[in-house]
Amino acid sequence: MHNIKNIRNNFEDFKSKIKSRNLDINFDEILNLDKLNRNFIQKKENLEKEKKDISKSQDKSLFEKSKKISSELENIVKDQALIKTKLDKIISSIPNIPLTDVPIGIDESFNKEIEKCGNIKNFDFKTKSHYEIGEGLKMLDFNLATKTTGSRFVFVKDKLAALERAISNFMIDTHTQINGYKEISPPLMASDDSMFGTGQLPKFENDQFEVKLDEKNDRKFLIPTAEVILTNMVRDQILNIKDLPMRLVAATPCFRKEAGSYGKDTKGMIRQHQFYKVELVSIVESDKCSEELERMTKCATMILDKLNLPYRKIILSTGDMGFSAEKTFDIEVWLPSEKKYREISSCSSCGTFQATRMKARYKNKSNETTFVGTLNGSGLAVGRTLIAVLENYQNSDGSVNIPDVLKPYMNNLDKISIN
């Protein structure tokens, strides 16, 4: 969340940078509300001083005037609260400011490829999609999920369920044993305060699954990503610099309405309401975000390197970045059936944007209290990794080879087949 003082003092610069995110924001309204808010505060302070002076004077003839001032103060406090609420609502819906090296553009077509890694396999047969392979093996069942639950869900069965679990365990082991992350098994529900802290609320409430509880004021949401719950572990805290960096990892189900994706990827497992993901979160000193983003991205691509899956790394444009991000690298894995790369991870630096919303701070080397930097990334999306393995390791007879690094997690099974 942005500080109104910073907006006021650097208004034209702020306006220019936020405009690069292609949003229709009434900047004049922000300034007008800020001016009104400060005027109310000034009036309030003047009246409070006047009332205090009357009280000190003990002049009984001023008693009625003191009562009138109290009434005025009551009205001013109400008016100021309304203006402040309106101002905060607008500011809380303004996204993070992009870093200077982020490409400026209106959508994903302005993203820039940074590198390609791995070799794309040449198949001597017509490749199948992951859902054709899974249904052929009788181990992916979308129709049953539609009957029991609804669209955009799936039953993963038998050896493919074991493979999905193996992928998740392999990722967690790699990140904890090699990449230095601490494993967390977090709650799968978050409060509205936590959802606000990482930027899902208020702007993206329509994308969230809210859980209805008996207490109407106690709002809870199924986590859209473990980023929400992991990042909020430091909410309302002042951390010791010695405890930074904090690097956390969790394997959890995630839940999203996919409200803006009507008609997209309706077949298969690419875009579902429930999916598994291994999430990486870093809490760092505010000036260490850029180097931590590079490190986190390498931790994510390490998984694909070990699985021997071809991928590319791109930097997202200002028009394609997430709300809380100041810079994002996407990792896209090659899918033979589509003959193109598809997103399997996003690694983002949020700078101090989320920390400001969460009031997450630390004492820096000068012993000043300042906001931490936060980062998050998929390490990786488990379902999409399963898709990539099915498609890149498929055989002409419909069977699927097990990548070498996953065999120890699959009782040394070499291949999944219908037999």
Tab-separated table of C-alpha atoms in Angstrom:
chain	number	residue	atom	x	y	z
A	1	MET	CA	0.000	0.000	0.000
A	2	HIS	CA	1.211	3.483	-0.789
A	3	ASN	CA	1.915	6.218	1.727
A	4	ILE	CA	-0.199	9.311	1.086
A	5	LYS	CA	2.699	11.570	2.111
A	6	ASN	CA	4.900	9.995	-0.560
A	7	ILE	CA	2.123	10.387	-3.128
A	8	ARG	CA	1.653	14.042	-2.175
A	9	ASN	CA	5.375	14.879	-2.181
A	10	ASN	CA	6.175	13.039	-5.436
A	11	PHE	CA	2.831	13.366	-7.151
A	12	GLU	CA	3.837	13.684	-10.816
A	13	ASP	CA	6.398	10.879	-10.560
A	14	PHE	CA	3.897	8.628	-8.772
A	15	LYS	CA	1.202	9.441	-11.329
A	16	SER	CA	3.528	8.634	-14.239
A	17	LYS	CA	4.656	5.287	-12.806
A	18	ILE	CA	1.166	4.118	-11.892
A	19	LYS	CA	-0.138	5.121	-15.340
A	20	SER	CA	2.358	2.629	-16.807
A	21	ARG	CA	0.198	-0.078	-15.206
A	22	ASN	CA	-2.674	0.904	-17.494
A	23	LEU	CA	-5.276	1.679	-14.861
A	24	ASP	CA	-7.953	4.327	-14.879
A	25	ILE	CA	-7.340	6.172	-11.613
A	26	ASN	CA	-8.703	9.588	-10.666
A	27	PHE	CA	-5.510	11.143	-9.286
A	28	ASP	CA	-7.184	14.525	-8.735
A	29	GLU	CA	-9.706	12.857	-6.421
A	30	ILE	CA	-6.837	11.474	-4.338
A	31	LEU	CA	-5.348	14.944	-3.910
A	32	ASN	CA	-8.728	16.500	-3.120
A	33	LEU	CA	-9.574	13.860	-0.522
A	34	ASP	CA	-6.117	14.223	1.005
A	35	LYS	CA	-6.571	17.989	1.233
A	36	LEU	CA	-10.011	17.598	2.825
A	37	ASN	CA	-8.661	15.050	5.276
A	38	ARG	CA	-5.806	17.330	6.355
A	39	ASN	CA	-8.183	20.286	6.681
A	40	PHE	CA	-10.417	18.287	9.004
A	41	ILE	CA	-7.411	17.221	11.051
A	42	GLN	CA	-6.264	20.846	11.320
A	43	LYS	CA	-9.746	22.003	12.382
A	44	LYS	CA	-9.911	19.199	14.909
A	45	GLU	CA	-6.541	20.136	16.409
A	46	ASN	CA	-7.480	23.833	16.581
A	47	LEU	CA	-10.782	23.104	18.323
A	48	GLU	CA	-9.132	20.685	20.741
A	49	LYS	CA	-6.587	23.363	21.642
A	50	GLU	CA	-9.341	25.952	22.112
A	51	LYS	CA	-11.301	23.581	24.336
A	52	LYS	CA	-8.203	22.799	26.370
A	53	ASP	CA	-7.497	26.520	26.851
A	54	ILE	CA	-11.087	27.069	28.057
A	55	SER	CA	-10.744	24.214	30.499
A	56	LYS	CA	-7.491	25.664	31.863
A	57	SER	CA	-9.048	29.108	32.297
A	58	GLN	CA	-11.866	27.697	34.455
A	59	ASP	CA	-14.038	30.535	33.173
A	60	LYS	CA	-17.649	29.411	33.757
A	61	SER	CA	-18.953	31.964	31.250
A	62	LEU	CA	-17.276	29.915	28.528
A	63	PHE	CA	-19.068	26.697	29.502
A	64	GLU	CA	-21.635	26.934	26.684
A	65	LYS	CA	-18.896	27.654	24.175
A	66	SER	CA	-17.033	24.555	25.361
A	67	LYS	CA	-20.183	22.461	24.819
A	68	LYS	CA	-20.540	23.882	21.326
A	69	ILE	CA	-16.901	23.042	20.548
A	70	SER	CA	-17.497	19.453	21.765
A	71	SER	CA	-20.430	19.140	19.386
A	72	GLU	CA	-18.367	20.555	16.506
A	73	LEU	CA	-15.545	18.149	17.317
A	74	GLU	CA	-17.925	15.207	17.231
A	75	ASN	CA	-19.139	16.178	13.754
A	76	ILE	CA	-15.620	16.837	12.467
A	77	VAL	CA	-14.387	13.447	13.726
A	78	LYS	CA	-17.253	11.713	11.884
A	79	ASP	CA	-16.667	13.683	8.671
A	80	GLN	CA	-12.921	13.128	8.796
A	81	ALA	CA	-13.396	9.376	9.345
A	82	LEU	CA	-15.617	9.160	6.251
A	83	ILE	CA	-13.106	11.041	4.104
A	84	LYS	CA	-10.201	8.967	5.439
A	85	THR	CA	-12.063	5.706	4.748
A	86	LYS	CA	-12.782	6.822	1.176
A	87	LEU	CA	-9.163	7.879	0.642
A	88	ASP	CA	-7.787	4.629	2.089
A	89	LYS	CA	-10.122	2.575	-0.092
A	90	ILE	CA	-8.813	4.248	-3.248
A	91	ILE	CA	-5.161	4.000	-2.215
A	92	SER	CA	-5.520	0.350	-1.164
A	93	SER	CA	-6.703	-0.476	-4.696
A	94	ILE	CA	-3.668	1.088	-6.417
A	95	PRO	CA	-1.035	-1.504	-7.424
A	96	ASN	CA	2.668	-1.451	-6.678
A	97	ILE	CA	5.049	0.814	-8.592
A	98	PRO	CA	7.077	-1.144	-11.204
A	99	LEU	CA	10.875	-1.062	-11.091
A	100	THR	CA	12.654	0.863	-13.845
A	101	ASP	CA	13.828	-2.271	-15.709
A	102	VAL	CA	10.283	-3.656	-16.073
A	103	PRO	CA	9.074	-3.434	-19.722
A	104	ILE	CA	6.240	-0.922	-20.160
A	105	GLY	CA	3.242	-2.352	-21.976
A	106	ILE	CA	-0.491	-2.914	-21.870
A	107	ASP	CA	-0.572	-6.737	-21.749
A	108	GLU	CA	1.392	-9.999	-22.055
A	109	SER	CA	2.432	-9.217	-25.633
A	110	PHE	CA	4.934	-6.727	-24.168
A	111	ASN	CA	6.647	-9.360	-21.989
A	112	LYS	CA	10.284	-10.035	-22.890
A	113	GLU	CA	12.001	-13.387	-23.150
A	114	ILE	CA	15.249	-13.559	-21.193
A	115	GLU	CA	16.466	-17.092	-21.904
A	116	LYS	CA	15.503	-20.573	-23.054
A	117	CYS	CA	16.812	-23.706	-21.366
A	118	GLY	CA	16.644	-27.436	-22.104
A	119	ASN	CA	16.158	-29.366	-25.306
A	120	ILE	CA	12.748	-29.762	-26.913
A	121	LYS	CA	12.241	-33.434	-27.758
A	122	ASN	CA	11.372	-34.446	-31.306
A	123	PHE	CA	8.669	-37.115	-31.140
A	124	ASP	CA	8.290	-39.628	-33.998
A	125	PHE	CA	4.548	-39.907	-33.336
A	126	LYS	CA	1.609	-37.529	-32.909
A	127	THR	CA	1.762	-36.277	-29.335
A	128	LYS	CA	-1.302	-36.283	-27.091
A	129	SER	CA	-2.451	-33.685	-24.589
A	130	HIS	CA	-2.094	-34.415	-20.874
A	131	TYR	CA	-5.819	-35.023	-20.520
A	132	GLU	CA	-5.852	-37.468	-23.451
A	133	ILE	CA	-2.930	-39.347	-21.862
A	134	GLY	CA	-4.519	-39.316	-18.391
A	135	GLU	CA	-7.929	-40.438	-19.620
A	136	GLY	CA	-6.284	-43.129	-21.760
A	137	LEU	CA	-4.580	-44.445	-18.624
A	138	LYS	CA	-7.947	-44.200	-16.799
A	139	MET	CA	-6.194	-42.101	-14.155
A	140	LEU	CA	-7.642	-38.632	-14.857
A	141	ASP	CA	-11.418	-38.358	-14.512
A	142	PHE	CA	-12.963	-34.982	-15.288
A	143	ASN	CA	-16.516	-36.292	-15.790
A	144	LEU	CA	-16.655	-37.790	-12.303
A	145	ALA	CA	-15.392	-34.516	-10.820
A	146	THR	CA	-18.056	-32.579	-12.720
A	147	LYS	CA	-20.720	-34.949	-11.326
A	148	THR	CA	-19.504	-34.783	-7.713
A	149	THR	CA	-18.347	-31.163	-7.580
A	150	GLY	CA	-18.596	-29.166	-10.799
A	151	SER	CA	-16.487	-27.921	-13.689
A	152	ARG	CA	-12.764	-27.152	-13.362
A	153	PHE	CA	-12.097	-30.029	-10.969
A	154	VAL	CA	-10.528	-33.451	-11.544
A	155	PHE	CA	-10.034	-36.833	-9.915
A	156	VAL	CA	-6.374	-37.897	-10.154
A	157	LYS	CA	-6.170	-41.645	-9.590
A	158	ASP	CA	-3.827	-44.540	-8.963
A	159	LYS	CA	-0.269	-44.115	-10.249
A	160	LEU	CA	-0.896	-40.543	-11.464
A	161	ALA	CA	-2.015	-39.601	-7.942
A	162	ALA	CA	1.227	-41.138	-6.690
A	163	LEU	CA	3.163	-39.216	-9.346
A	164	GLU	CA	1.487	-35.949	-8.320
A	165	ARG	CA	2.472	-36.600	-4.689
A	166	ALA	CA	6.000	-37.601	-5.764
A	167	ILE	CA	6.422	-34.297	-7.655
A	168	SER	CA	5.344	-32.317	-4.593
A	169	ASN	CA	7.650	-34.240	-2.235
A	170	PHE	CA	10.564	-33.916	-4.657
A	171	MET	CA	10.071	-30.144	-4.826
A	172	ILE	CA	9.856	-29.765	-1.043
A	173	ASP	CA	12.971	-31.902	-0.508
A	174	THR	CA	14.919	-29.892	-3.098
A	175	HIS	CA	13.949	-26.539	-1.600
A	176	THR	CA	14.592	-27.563	2.009
A	177	GLN	CA	17.710	-29.695	1.558
A	178	ILE	CA	19.446	-27.762	-1.241
A	179	ASN	CA	17.919	-24.278	-1.462
A	180	GLY	CA	17.731	-23.471	2.247
A	181	TYR	CA	13.994	-22.944	2.700
A	182	LYS	CA	12.186	-23.841	5.933
A	183	GLU	CA	9.144	-26.055	5.417
A	184	ILE	CA	5.847	-24.821	6.831
A	185	SER	CA	2.502	-26.620	6.989
A	186	PRO	CA	0.141	-23.642	7.278
A	187	PRO	CA	-3.617	-23.165	7.721
A	188	LEU	CA	-5.551	-23.314	4.454
A	189	MET	CA	-7.805	-20.415	5.420
A	190	ALA	CA	-6.834	-16.769	5.831
A	191	SER	CA	-8.540	-13.853	7.551
A	192	ASP	CA	-9.611	-10.760	5.648
A	193	ASP	CA	-6.715	-8.870	7.291
A	194	SER	CA	-4.249	-11.401	5.889
A	195	MET	CA	-5.847	-11.236	2.444
A	196	PHE	CA	-5.617	-7.441	2.566
A	197	GLY	CA	-1.965	-7.623	3.643
A	198	THR	CA	-0.792	-9.455	0.530
A	199	GLY	CA	-3.119	-7.565	-1.819
A	200	GLN	CA	-5.921	-10.026	-2.601
A	201	LEU	CA	-8.430	-7.721	-0.894
A	202	PRO	CA	-10.203	-5.483	-1.562
A	203	LYS	CA	-9.594	-5.379	-5.312
A	204	PHE	CA	-9.740	-9.113	-6.113
A	205	GLU	CA	-12.472	-10.278	-3.774
A	206	ASN	CA	-14.455	-11.769	-6.688
A	207	ASP	CA	-11.616	-14.231	-7.344
A	208	GLN	CA	-11.672	-15.625	-3.808
A	209	PHE	CA	-13.614	-18.454	-2.180
A	210	GLU	CA	-15.068	-17.093	1.051
A	211	VAL	CA	-15.976	-19.541	3.803
A	212	LYS	CA	-19.295	-18.770	5.482
A	213	LEU	CA	-18.984	-18.906	9.271
A	214	ASP	CA	-21.479	-18.404	12.095
A	215	GLU	CA	-19.788	-15.147	13.053
A	216	LYS	CA	-20.711	-12.758	10.249
A	217	ASN	CA	-17.904	-10.325	11.105
A	218	ASP	CA	-15.274	-13.075	11.173
A	219	ARG	CA	-14.463	-13.421	7.468
A	220	LYS	CA	-12.309	-16.316	6.282
A	221	PHE	CA	-11.113	-17.235	2.788
A	222	LEU	CA	-9.641	-20.405	1.302
A	223	ILE	CA	-6.081	-19.497	0.363
A	224	PRO	CA	-5.592	-18.723	-3.363
A	225	THR	CA	-1.883	-19.409	-2.763
A	226	ALA	CA	0.266	-20.205	0.271
A	227	GLU	CA	1.920	-16.820	-0.316
A	228	VAL	CA	-0.954	-15.234	1.634
A	229	ILE	CA	-0.517	-17.216	4.811
A	230	LEU	CA	3.298	-17.489	4.709
A	231	THR	CA	3.893	-13.777	4.101
A	232	ASN	CA	1.451	-12.805	6.854
A	233	MET	CA	3.498	-14.778	9.385
A	234	VAL	CA	5.430	-11.522	9.918
A	235	ARG	CA	2.402	-9.205	9.995
A	236	ASP	CA	2.404	-6.629	12.833
A	237	GLN	CA	5.960	-7.558	13.832
A	238	ILE	CA	9.296	-5.800	14.192
A	239	LEU	CA	11.899	-8.384	13.213
A	240	ASN	CA	15.526	-8.603	14.220
A	241	ILE	CA	17.850	-8.075	11.257
A	242	LYS	CA	19.694	-11.219	12.375
A	243	ASP	CA	16.590	-13.242	11.478
A	244	LEU	CA	16.697	-12.074	7.864
A	245	PRO	CA	16.484	-13.431	5.282
A	246	MET	CA	13.556	-15.704	6.155
A	247	ARG	CA	12.954	-18.291	3.430
A	248	LEU	CA	9.782	-20.370	3.728
A	249	VAL	CA	8.251	-23.124	1.602
A	250	ALA	CA	4.881	-24.873	1.755
A	251	ALA	CA	3.047	-27.459	-0.332
A	252	THR	CA	-0.683	-26.736	-0.178
A	253	PRO	CA	-3.910	-26.951	-2.114
A	254	CYS	CA	-4.885	-23.562	-3.561
A	255	PHE	CA	-8.371	-22.320	-4.410
A	256	ARG	CA	-9.326	-19.737	-7.037
A	257	LYS	CA	-12.560	-18.826	-8.778
A	258	GLU	CA	-10.680	-17.875	-11.962
A	259	ALA	CA	-13.329	-15.176	-12.370
A	260	GLY	CA	-11.541	-13.479	-15.269
A	261	SER	CA	-10.790	-16.643	-17.253
A	262	TYR	CA	-14.198	-17.549	-18.669
A	263	GLY	CA	-13.720	-19.722	-21.745
A	264	LYS	CA	-9.952	-20.109	-21.238
A	265	ASP	CA	-8.348	-23.559	-20.868
A	266	THR	CA	-11.675	-25.259	-20.216
A	267	LYS	CA	-10.203	-28.672	-21.036
A	268	GLY	CA	-7.740	-30.423	-18.779
A	269	MET	CA	-5.848	-29.331	-15.674
A	270	ILE	CA	-4.290	-26.044	-16.797
A	271	ARG	CA	-6.794	-23.757	-15.066
A	272	GLN	CA	-8.736	-25.245	-12.156
A	273	HIS	CA	-10.549	-24.040	-9.061
A	274	GLN	CA	-8.449	-26.342	-6.846
A	275	PHE	CA	-4.810	-27.194	-7.467
A	276	TYR	CA	-1.614	-28.025	-5.597
A	277	LYS	CA	1.348	-25.705	-5.510
A	278	VAL	CA	4.707	-25.546	-3.782
A	279	GLU	CA	5.148	-21.911	-2.780
A	280	LEU	CA	8.355	-20.051	-1.936
A	281	VAL	CA	8.290	-16.899	0.208
A	282	SER	CA	11.219	-14.712	1.239
A	283	ILE	CA	11.270	-11.948	3.847
A	284	VAL	CA	14.411	-9.849	3.389
A	285	GLU	CA	16.037	-6.494	4.102
A	286	SER	CA	14.347	-3.927	1.874
A	287	ASP	CA	17.464	-3.322	-0.259
A	288	LYS	CA	17.999	-7.046	-0.930
A	289	CYS	CA	14.851	-7.684	-2.992
A	290	SER	CA	16.456	-7.672	-6.445
A	291	GLU	CA	19.172	-10.186	-5.611
A	292	GLU	CA	16.666	-12.369	-3.742
A	293	LEU	CA	14.379	-12.386	-6.796
A	294	GLU	CA	17.227	-13.738	-8.935
A	295	ARG	CA	17.983	-16.374	-6.300
A	296	MET	CA	14.338	-17.431	-5.936
A	297	THR	CA	13.907	-17.751	-9.694
A	298	LYS	CA	16.973	-20.002	-9.896
A	299	CYS	CA	15.536	-22.166	-7.100
A	300	ALA	CA	12.364	-22.582	-9.152
A	301	THR	CA	14.137	-23.344	-12.439
A	302	MET	CA	16.338	-25.891	-10.639
A	303	ILE	CA	13.264	-28.114	-10.377
A	304	LEU	CA	12.767	-28.045	-14.153
A	305	ASP	CA	16.478	-28.621	-14.746
A	306	LYS	CA	16.382	-31.720	-12.528
A	307	LEU	CA	13.238	-32.973	-14.280
A	308	ASN	CA	14.891	-32.320	-17.654
A	309	LEU	CA	11.946	-30.258	-18.879
A	310	PRO	CA	12.535	-27.473	-21.441
A	311	TYR	CA	11.476	-23.993	-20.338
A	312	ARG	CA	11.947	-20.294	-20.872
A	313	LYS	CA	12.231	-17.341	-18.499
A	314	ILE	CA	10.465	-14.068	-19.274
A	315	ILE	CA	10.085	-10.720	-17.540
A	316	LEU	CA	6.511	-9.469	-17.332
A	317	SER	CA	5.477	-6.048	-18.584
A	318	THR	CA	3.774	-3.424	-16.431
A	319	GLY	CA	0.419	-4.445	-17.885
A	320	ASP	CA	0.809	-8.145	-17.065
A	321	MET	CA	2.288	-8.033	-13.553
A	322	GLY	CA	0.331	-8.953	-10.447
A	323	PHE	CA	-1.148	-6.264	-8.205
A	324	SER	CA	1.503	-6.420	-5.451
A	325	ALA	CA	4.536	-7.000	-7.675
A	326	GLU	CA	7.228	-4.469	-8.562
A	327	LYS	CA	8.978	-6.984	-10.847
A	328	THR	CA	8.062	-10.497	-11.974
A	329	PHE	CA	9.835	-13.320	-13.768
A	330	ASP	CA	7.580	-15.980	-15.269
A	331	ILE	CA	8.893	-19.450	-15.988
A	332	GLU	CA	7.116	-21.226	-18.820
A	333	VAL	CA	7.466	-24.956	-19.518
A	334	TRP	CA	7.231	-26.509	-22.988
A	335	LEU	CA	4.054	-28.487	-23.745
A	336	PRO	CA	4.413	-30.669	-26.867
A	337	SER	CA	0.644	-30.973	-27.492
A	338	GLU	CA	0.295	-27.185	-27.760
A	339	LYS	CA	3.731	-26.634	-29.282
A	340	LYS	CA	4.278	-23.678	-26.999
A	341	TYR	CA	5.492	-22.647	-23.552
A	342	ARG	CA	2.952	-22.319	-20.719
A	343	GLU	CA	3.388	-20.641	-17.343
A	344	ILE	CA	4.463	-22.951	-14.525
A	345	SER	CA	5.806	-20.363	-12.075
A	346	SER	CA	5.755	-16.649	-11.311
A	347	CYS	CA	8.472	-15.236	-9.062
A	348	SER	CA	7.821	-11.696	-7.866
A	349	SER	CA	9.481	-9.036	-5.781
A	350	CYS	CA	6.932	-6.904	-3.959
A	351	GLY	CA	9.466	-4.534	-2.385
A	352	THR	CA	7.934	-2.981	0.746
A	353	PHE	CA	4.418	-2.808	-0.765
A	354	GLN	CA	2.967	-5.782	1.118
A	355	ALA	CA	4.973	-5.023	4.253
A	356	THR	CA	3.403	-1.559	4.427
A	357	ARG	CA	-0.064	-3.107	4.281
A	358	MET	CA	0.917	-5.718	6.896
A	359	LYS	CA	2.964	-3.390	9.126
A	360	ALA	CA	5.867	-5.853	8.895
A	361	ARG	CA	9.100	-4.128	9.882
A	362	TYR	CA	12.670	-4.705	11.059
A	363	LYS	CA	15.493	-2.798	12.703
A	364	ASN	CA	18.084	-2.026	10.020
A	365	LYS	CA	21.841	-1.678	10.539
A	366	SER	CA	21.344	1.942	11.651
A	367	ASN	CA	18.806	0.693	14.228
A	368	GLU	CA	16.004	2.436	12.342
A	369	THR	CA	12.630	0.729	12.093
A	370	THR	CA	11.792	0.197	8.426
A	371	PHE	CA	9.595	-2.081	6.324
A	372	VAL	CA	10.852	-5.489	5.193
A	373	GLY	CA	10.942	-6.606	1.576
A	374	THR	CA	8.730	-9.538	0.555
A	375	LEU	CA	8.975	-11.949	-2.364
A	376	ASN	CA	6.981	-14.952	-3.502
A	377	GLY	CA	7.193	-17.552	-6.226
A	378	SER	CA	5.895	-20.934	-7.297
A	379	GLY	CA	8.446	-23.633	-6.859
A	380	LEU	CA	6.471	-25.025	-8.774
A	381	ALA	CA	2.779	-25.418	-9.587
A	382	VAL	CA	2.393	-29.171	-8.979
A	383	GLY	CA	-0.511	-29.800	-11.368
A	384	ARG	CA	1.192	-28.009	-14.240
A	385	THR	CA	4.407	-29.916	-13.541
A	386	LEU	CA	2.395	-33.141	-13.719
A	387	ILE	CA	1.017	-31.937	-17.076
A	388	ALA	CA	4.541	-31.204	-18.353
A	389	VAL	CA	5.846	-34.610	-17.244
A	390	LEU	CA	2.919	-36.443	-18.887
A	391	GLU	CA	3.402	-34.638	-22.181
A	392	ASN	CA	7.196	-34.545	-22.377
A	393	TYR	CA	7.691	-38.135	-21.145
A	394	GLN	CA	4.862	-39.746	-23.145
A	395	ASN	CA	5.332	-42.810	-25.341
A	396	SER	CA	3.515	-43.814	-28.535
A	397	ASP	CA	1.611	-46.600	-26.712
A	398	GLY	CA	0.077	-44.114	-24.246
A	399	SER	CA	2.421	-44.959	-21.377
A	400	VAL	CA	4.514	-42.340	-19.554
A	401	ASN	CA	8.136	-42.695	-18.450
A	402	ILE	CA	9.046	-41.581	-14.939
A	403	PRO	CA	11.800	-38.916	-14.774
A	404	ASP	CA	14.916	-40.302	-13.073
A	405	VAL	CA	14.760	-37.884	-10.111
A	406	LEU	CA	11.187	-38.990	-9.334
A	407	LYS	CA	11.822	-42.761	-9.415
A	408	PRO	CA	12.934	-42.935	-5.750
A	409	TYR	CA	9.580	-41.326	-4.838
A	410	MET	CA	7.701	-43.896	-6.974
A	411	ASN	CA	9.198	-47.143	-5.583
A	412	ASN	CA	11.660	-47.057	-8.504
A	413	LEU	CA	8.852	-47.473	-11.041
A	414	ASP	CA	10.129	-46.839	-14.577
A	415	LYS	CA	6.882	-46.277	-16.386
A	416	ILE	CA	3.152	-45.707	-15.887
A	417	SER	CA	0.977	-47.712	-18.250
A	418	ILE	CA	-2.575	-49.014	-18.423
A	419	ASN	CA	-1.434	-52.610	-17.940
